[in-house]
Coordinates of C-alpha atoms in Angstrom, one line a residue:
M25 CA 14.7 -72.2 57.2
T26 CA 14.7 -70.8 53.8
L27 CA 17.5 -69.2 51.6
T28 CA 16.5 -66.5 48.9
C29 CA 18.9 -66.2 46.2
Q30 CA 19.4 -63.2 43.8
L31 CA 21.8 -63.2 40.9
D32 CA 23.3 -59.8 40.3
P33 CA 22.3 -57.9 43.2
E34 CA 23.0 -54.2 43.7
I35 CA 26.6 -54.1 45.3
D36 CA 26.2 -51.5 48.1
D37 CA 28.1 -51.2 51.4
E38 CA 25.8 -53.7 53.0
V39 CA 26.3 -56.3 50.4
R40 CA 30.0 -56.0 50.6
D41 CA 30.2 -56.0 54.1
G42 CA 28.2 -59.0 54.5
I43 CA 30.2 -60.8 51.8
S44 CA 33.1 -59.9 53.9
T45 CA 31.9 -61.2 57.3
L46 CA 30.5 -64.5 55.5
W47 CA 33.8 -65.1 53.8
T48 CA 35.9 -64.4 57.0
D49 CA 33.3 -66.7 58.9
V50 CA 33.4 -69.3 56.5
S51 CA 37.2 -69.4 56.3
N52 CA 37.7 -69.4 59.9
A53 CA 35.1 -72.3 60.5
G54 CA 37.7 -74.4 57.9
G55 CA 35.7 -73.7 54.8
A56 CA 38.0 -74.4 51.8
V57 CA 37.2 -70.7 50.1
G58 CA 40.7 -69.8 49.6
F59 CA 42.4 -69.4 53.0
V60 CA 43.4 -71.2 56.2
P61 CA 42.2 -69.9 59.7
P62 CA 42.8 -67.5 61.5
V63 CA 41.8 -64.8 58.9
T64 CA 40.4 -61.3 59.2
A65 CA 38.2 -59.3 57.0
D66 CA 41.1 -57.4 56.2
D67 CA 42.8 -60.7 54.9
I68 CA 39.8 -61.4 52.8
R69 CA 39.3 -57.8 51.6
P70 CA 41.9 -57.8 48.5
D71 CA 40.3 -61.3 47.0
L72 CA 36.7 -59.6 47.6
D73 CA 37.7 -56.3 46.0
R74 CA 39.0 -58.3 43.0
S75 CA 35.8 -60.4 42.8
L76 CA 33.6 -57.5 42.8
A77 CA 35.6 -55.5 40.5
E78 CA 35.1 -58.4 38.0
V79 CA 31.2 -58.4 38.9
A80 CA 31.1 -54.6 38.1
S81 CA 33.0 -55.3 34.8
G82 CA 30.7 -57.9 33.9
R83 CA 33.3 -60.8 33.7
R84 CA 31.8 -62.4 36.8
R85 CA 28.1 -62.6 38.1
L86 CA 27.2 -62.7 41.8
L87 CA 24.6 -65.0 43.4
L88 CA 23.7 -63.8 46.7
G89 CA 21.7 -65.9 49.3
R90 CA 19.9 -64.4 52.1
D91 CA 18.5 -66.3 55.4
E92 CA 15.0 -65.2 56.3
D93 CA 15.9 -62.7 58.5
G94 CA 17.6 -60.9 55.4
R95 CA 21.1 -61.7 56.3
I96 CA 23.7 -62.7 53.8
A97 CA 24.0 -66.4 54.3
A98 CA 25.5 -67.9 51.0
T99 CA 27.3 -66.6 47.6
A100 CA 28.7 -67.9 44.5
F101 CA 30.5 -66.3 41.8
L102 CA 30.0 -67.6 38.2
T103 CA 33.0 -66.1 35.9
Y104 CA 32.9 -66.1 32.0
N105 CA 36.0 -67.9 30.0
D106 CA 38.2 -65.5 28.1
H107 CA 39.5 -68.0 26.0
R108 CA 37.8 -68.2 22.6
L109 CA 37.5 -72.3 22.5
M110 CA 36.1 -72.5 26.1
R111 CA 33.4 -69.8 26.1
H112 CA 30.8 -72.6 26.3
W113 CA 31.4 -73.3 30.0
M114 CA 31.9 -71.0 32.9
W115 CA 33.8 -71.2 36.1
L116 CA 32.0 -71.5 39.5
Y117 CA 34.4 -69.8 42.3
T118 CA 33.8 -69.1 46.3
V119 CA 30.7 -71.1 46.9
M120 CA 30.0 -70.4 50.5
V121 CA 27.2 -71.0 53.0
H122 CA 27.4 -69.3 56.6
P123 CA 28.5 -72.2 59.0
R124 CA 25.2 -71.4 61.2
H125 CA 23.1 -72.5 58.3
Q126 CA 25.3 -75.9 57.5
G127 CA 23.1 -78.9 57.5
S128 CA 20.1 -76.8 56.5
G129 CA 19.6 -77.1 53.0
Y130 CA 21.1 -73.9 52.2
G131 CA 23.9 -75.5 50.2
R132 CA 21.6 -77.5 48.0
T133 CA 19.2 -74.4 47.3
L134 CA 22.4 -72.4 46.4
M135 CA 23.6 -75.0 43.9
D136 CA 20.2 -75.3 42.7
A137 CA 20.2 -71.6 41.8
V138 CA 23.9 -71.4 40.2
E139 CA 22.4 -74.1 37.7
R140 CA 19.1 -72.4 36.9
A141 CA 21.1 -68.9 36.6
A142 CA 23.7 -70.8 34.3
R143 CA 21.1 -72.1 32.1
T144 CA 19.9 -68.5 31.6
F145 CA 23.5 -67.3 30.3
P146 CA 23.4 -67.5 26.5
G147 CA 26.1 -70.3 24.9
I148 CA 26.8 -71.9 28.2
E149 CA 26.4 -75.6 28.5
A150 CA 28.6 -76.6 31.4
I151 CA 29.9 -75.3 34.7
R152 CA 33.3 -76.0 36.0
L153 CA 34.7 -75.6 39.6
T154 CA 37.7 -76.8 41.7
C155 CA 37.8 -77.9 45.2
R156 CA 39.7 -78.7 47.9
G157 CA 40.0 -82.6 48.6
G158 CA 40.0 -84.0 52.1
T159 CA 37.1 -81.9 53.1
G160 CA 34.0 -84.0 51.7
V161 CA 32.8 -81.2 49.7
D162 CA 33.6 -83.3 46.5
R163 CA 30.6 -85.6 47.6
F164 CA 28.4 -82.5 48.3
Y165 CA 29.0 -81.5 44.7
G166 CA 28.7 -85.0 43.3
G167 CA 25.1 -85.1 45.0
C168 CA 24.2 -81.9 43.0
G169 CA 25.0 -83.4 39.8
Y170 CA 28.9 -82.4 39.4
K171 CA 31.1 -85.2 37.9
E172 CA 34.9 -85.4 39.0
V173 CA 36.6 -84.8 35.8
G174 CA 40.3 -84.3 37.2
R175 CA 42.5 -84.4 40.0
V176 CA 45.9 -83.2 40.7
P177 CA 47.4 -84.9 44.0
G178 CA 48.7 -82.5 46.7
A179 CA 48.3 -79.4 44.9
I180 CA 46.9 -77.5 47.8
R181 CA 49.5 -76.9 50.7
V182 CA 47.1 -76.1 53.7
A183 CA 50.0 -76.2 55.7
P184 CA 53.3 -78.0 55.8
G185 CA 53.1 -81.4 55.5
D186 CA 49.2 -81.1 54.8
D187 CA 49.0 -81.3 50.9
R188 CA 45.5 -81.8 49.4
D189 CA 44.0 -82.9 46.2
D190 CA 42.8 -80.2 43.7
I191 CA 39.4 -81.8 42.4
A192 CA 38.0 -80.7 39.0
M193 CA 34.5 -80.9 38.9
M194 CA 31.9 -80.4 35.9
L195 CA 28.0 -80.3 35.6
T196 CA 26.8 -80.1 32.1
L197 CA 23.9 -78.0 31.6

């Protein structure tokens, strides 16, 4: 099984709908991508529309992964910093691999593509991301070379009585 990644694909209805389905399926499978299940595509749509508007404006870059059948199977959004003292690094948001591909190596392929893409952006020296504690994804990112650089205990409230750490991680390029 192979994941093919493309930076800055054309945003048409097929891409928009594919990302919407991916984000909904990842969220409903318990993925820590800004929502808690159950969610619908209508719940996801405002966040997706904001992300794609930033892509259209050039503030954000979309890395899109397709499986061997051409279906949208993974995404990551790379976002430039506006702050003049922090323009040497960028944010990584909404890293997703469809649940049907978990454990297939797609996540590692996607993260390798993220790193390769970031290395082509003039002046970018590092990538930062945050992740939800208690999911194990911080171990995955660590295996991709990211180092934990901060942690805010209990900053993410998944449900009453279920607070998770907000973990900041960074990859120096």
